[in-house]
Amino acid sequence: MKRLFILIVILVCTQEVSAQLFSKEKVQNLQNFDKPRFSWGYILGLNSYDFNFDYTSDFEDEDITVDKTVGFSVGLLGNMRINDYLDLRLEPMVTFTRRDITFNNPLFTSQFESFREVRSTYVHIPLLLKVSAKRLNNFKPFIVGGISTSINLSSNEDNPDDNNAGEFRMKTNTNYFEIGFGVDLYLYYFKFTPSIRGVFAMSDELVQDNDPNSPYTSTIDQMSTRGIFINFTFQ
């Protein structure tokens, strides 16, 4: 009986909290904030990049491991309002990240041979469609998706040295598709938007070594970036 009473109290409290958050009308901050056709803001965020490797048909066992780290991003936001539920967004940003690659090849006997630290600085430019739900009090959830392109300023694409000299090379330009979700929080003085987004490359980014039989790259059919962005937007 005591357990039943506690359960009833929890259910009643949960229902009351839900009513307070989602049903009760509150004074709305920044009531006309979303009315202008164009608006802008700035972005601070965290990122975690990974590599996805596809191997040739002659080599089915994965022999490369990737250790991810947390990087950071800074950028700007340009927003064009289409209607109350649709926005077109341009979010140019600069992202800094690092990935540590280990080639697990038994031929390699030293860290110089097997380990590559891949530091990347991207100029990342997404064009996104934001689809929002109806605003509820001072928050509005949304989903977002679109395409993007980036310039890898640390790609080493034109470097004549390859992995045999300790240089891991990537292509400079890459295109992606992106999808994510977030919530607009209307605070007293500004709108704050946390969001999470997945980023997936649509092309091969690997620059093959000069030797077609290279123990580093000859078994790789395609290498593409995957990443997660956690962005905090201020408008």
PDB file of N, CA, C and O in Angstrom, residues 29-55:
ATOM      1  N   ASN A  29       9.300  35.747 -23.891  1.00  0.00           N
ATOM      2  CA  ASN A  29      10.403  36.656 -24.172  1.00  0.00           C
ATOM      3  C   ASN A  29      10.556  36.825 -25.672  1.00  0.00           C
ATOM      4  O   ASN A  29      10.273  35.917 -26.447  1.00  0.00           O
ATOM      5  N   LEU A  30      11.018  37.994 -26.084  1.00  0.00           N
ATOM      6  CA  LEU A  30      11.361  38.245 -27.493  1.00  0.00           C
ATOM      7  C   LEU A  30      10.247  37.780 -28.431  1.00  0.00           C
ATOM      8  O   LEU A  30      10.459  37.009 -29.367  1.00  0.00           O
ATOM      9  N   GLN A  31       9.053  38.284 -28.199  1.00  0.00           N
ATOM     10  CA  GLN A  31       7.882  37.796 -28.918  1.00  0.00           C
ATOM     11  C   GLN A  31       7.976  38.012 -30.426  1.00  0.00           C
ATOM     12  O   GLN A  31       7.462  37.206 -31.215  1.00  0.00           O
ATOM     13  N   ASN A  32       8.633  39.075 -30.860  1.00  0.00           N
ATOM     14  CA  ASN A  32       8.726  39.376 -32.289  1.00  0.00           C
ATOM     15  C   ASN A  32      10.103  39.076 -32.874  1.00  0.00           C
ATOM     16  O   ASN A  32      10.433  39.540 -33.965  1.00  0.00           O
ATOM     17  N   PHE A  33      10.883  38.292 -32.155  1.00  0.00           N
ATOM     18  CA  PHE A  33      12.274  38.071 -32.570  1.00  0.00           C
ATOM     19  C   PHE A  33      12.364  37.387 -33.934  1.00  0.00           C
ATOM     20  O   PHE A  33      13.254  37.691 -34.731  1.00  0.00           O
ATOM     21  N   ASP A  34      11.456  36.459 -34.218  1.00  0.00           N
ATOM     22  CA  ASP A  34      11.535  35.681 -35.451  1.00  0.00           C
ATOM     23  C   ASP A  34      10.796  36.318 -36.620  1.00  0.00           C
ATOM     24  O   ASP A  34      10.711  35.712 -37.699  1.00  0.00           O
ATOM     25  N   LYS A  35      10.268  37.504 -36.467  1.00  0.00           N
ATOM     26  CA  LYS A  35       9.498  38.136 -37.530  1.00  0.00           C
ATOM     27  C   LYS A  35      10.350  38.710 -38.672  1.00  0.00           C
ATOM     28  O   LYS A  35       9.931  38.651 -39.833  1.00  0.00           O
ATOM     29  N   PRO A  36      11.521  39.298 -38.414  1.00  0.00           N
ATOM     30  CA  PRO A  36      12.307  39.865 -39.529  1.00  0.00           C
ATOM     31  C   PRO A  36      12.681  38.805 -40.563  1.00  0.00           C
ATOM     32  O   PRO A  36      12.866  37.633 -40.246  1.00  0.00           O
ATOM     33  N   ARG A  37      12.818  39.247 -41.807  1.00  0.00           N
ATOM     34  CA  ARG A  37      13.166  38.335 -42.896  1.00  0.00           C
ATOM     35  C   ARG A  37      14.568  37.763 -42.719  1.00  0.00           C
ATOM     36  O   ARG A  37      14.813  36.593 -42.963  1.00  0.00           O
ATOM     37  N   PHE A  38      15.500  38.609 -42.286  1.00  0.00           N
ATOM     38  CA  PHE A  38      16.888  38.185 -42.118  1.00  0.00           C
ATOM     39  C   PHE A  38      17.341  38.436 -40.689  1.00  0.00           C
ATOM     40  O   PHE A  38      16.966  39.441 -40.068  1.00  0.00           O
ATOM     41  N   SER A  39      18.159  37.540 -40.177  1.00  0.00           N
ATOM     42  CA  SER A  39      18.753  37.718 -38.849  1.00  0.00           C
ATOM     43  C   SER A  39      20.130  37.079 -38.859  1.00  0.00           C
ATOM     44  O   SER A  39      20.491  36.341 -39.778  1.00  0.00           O
ATOM     45  N   TRP A  40      20.926  37.369 -37.836  1.00  0.00           N
ATOM     46  CA  TRP A  40      22.290  36.852 -37.790  1.00  0.00           C
ATOM     47  C   TRP A  40      22.652  36.491 -36.355  1.00  0.00           C
ATOM     48  O   TRP A  40      21.938  36.821 -35.404  1.00  0.00           O
ATOM     49  N   GLY A  41      23.770  35.796 -36.211  1.00  0.00           N
ATOM     50  CA  GLY A  41      24.251  35.420 -34.892  1.00  0.00           C
ATOM     51  C   GLY A  41      25.665  34.875 -34.994  1.00  0.00           C
ATOM     52  O   GLY A  41      26.307  34.961 -36.047  1.00  0.00           O
ATOM     53  N   TYR A  42      26.140  34.329 -33.899  1.00  0.00           N
ATOM     54  CA  TYR A  42      27.459  33.701 -33.924  1.00  0.00           C
ATOM     55  C   TYR A  42      27.408  32.357 -33.210  1.00  0.00           C
ATOM     56  O   TYR A  42      26.489  32.071 -32.430  1.00  0.00           O
ATOM     57  N   ILE A  43      28.381  31.513 -33.533  1.00  0.00           N
ATOM     58  CA  ILE A  43      28.362  30.112 -33.117  1.00  0.00           C
ATOM     59  C   ILE A  43      29.656  29.758 -32.391  1.00  0.00           C
ATOM     60  O   ILE A  43      30.747  30.090 -32.866  1.00  0.00           O
ATOM     61  N   LEU A  44      29.523  29.097 -31.272  1.00  0.00           N
ATOM     62  CA  LEU A  44      30.634  28.459 -30.579  1.00  0.00           C
ATOM     63  C   LEU A  44      30.272  26.988 -30.424  1.00  0.00           C
ATOM     64  O   LEU A  44      29.106  26.657 -30.167  1.00  0.00           O
ATOM     65  N   GLY A  45      31.249  26.111 -30.591  1.00  0.00           N
ATOM     66  CA  GLY A  45      30.882  24.713 -30.506  1.00  0.00           C
ATOM     67  C   GLY A  45      32.040  23.770 -30.284  1.00  0.00           C
ATOM     68  O   GLY A  45      33.209  24.169 -30.264  1.00  0.00           O
ATOM     69  N   LEU A  46      31.684  22.507 -30.125  1.00  0.00           N
ATOM     70  CA  LEU A  46      32.633  21.410 -29.990  1.00  0.00           C
ATOM     71  C   LEU A  46      32.417  20.455 -31.154  1.00  0.00           C
ATOM     72  O   LEU A  46      31.322  20.359 -31.710  1.00  0.00           O
ATOM     73  N   ASN A  47      33.461  19.735 -31.506  1.00  0.00           N
ATOM     74  CA  ASN A  47      33.324  18.762 -32.583  1.00  0.00           C
ATOM     75  C   ASN A  47      34.160  17.522 -32.286  1.00  0.00           C
ATOM     76  O   ASN A  47      35.117  17.570 -31.520  1.00  0.00           O
ATOM     77  N   SER A  48      33.780  16.441 -32.913  1.00  0.00           N
ATOM     78  CA  SER A  48      34.544  15.196 -32.837  1.00  0.00           C
ATOM     79  C   SER A  48      34.500  14.547 -34.215  1.00  0.00           C
ATOM     80  O   SER A  48      33.436  14.116 -34.676  1.00  0.00           O
ATOM     81  N   TYR A  49      35.641  14.498 -34.881  1.00  0.00           N
ATOM     82  CA  TYR A  49      35.741  13.936 -36.223  1.00  0.00           C
ATOM     83  C   TYR A  49      36.279  12.506 -36.155  1.00  0.00           C
ATOM     84  O   TYR A  49      37.090  12.163 -35.305  1.00  0.00           O
ATOM     85  N   ASP A  50      35.826  11.712 -37.116  1.00  0.00           N
ATOM     86  CA  ASP A  50      36.272  10.330 -37.245  1.00  0.00           C
ATOM     87  C   ASP A  50      36.540  10.061 -38.723  1.00  0.00           C
ATOM     88  O   ASP A  50      36.160  10.851 -39.591  1.00  0.00           O
ATOM     89  N   PHE A  51      37.218   8.956 -39.021  1.00  0.00           N
ATOM     90  CA  PHE A  51      37.392   8.484 -40.395  1.00  0.00           C
ATOM     91  C   PHE A  51      36.649   7.167 -40.561  1.00  0.00           C
ATOM     92  O   PHE A  51      36.695   6.298 -39.684  1.00  0.00           O
ATOM     93  N   ASN A  52      35.983   7.011 -41.689  1.00  0.00           N
ATOM     94  CA  ASN A  52      35.414   5.725 -42.068  1.00  0.00           C
ATOM     95  C   ASN A  52      36.232   5.174 -43.236  1.00  0.00           C
ATOM     96  O   ASN A  52      36.380   5.823 -44.270  1.00  0.00           O
ATOM     97  N   PHE A  53      36.782   3.962 -43.065  1.00  0.00           N
ATOM     98  CA  PHE A  53      37.622   3.350 -44.091  1.00  0.00           C
ATOM     99  C   PHE A  53      36.864   2.215 -44.781  1.00  0.00           C
ATOM    100  O   PHE A  53      36.304   1.341 -44.126  1.00  0.00           O
ATOM    101  N   ASP A  54      36.865   2.251 -46.108  1.00  0.00           N
ATOM    102  CA  ASP A  54      36.392   1.134 -46.917  1.00  0.00           C
ATOM    103  C   ASP A  54      37.620   0.515 -47.579  1.00  0.00           C
ATOM    104  O   ASP A  54      38.424   1.230 -48.196  1.00  0.00           O
ATOM    105  N   TYR A  55      37.723  -0.804 -47.463  1.00  0.00           N
ATOM    106  CA  TYR A  55      38.918  -1.483 -47.956  1.00  0.00           C
ATOM    107  C   TYR A  55      38.649  -2.166 -49.291  1.00  0.00           C
ATOM    108  O   TYR A  55      37.498  -2.426 -49.664  1.00  0.00           O
TER     109      TYR A  55
END
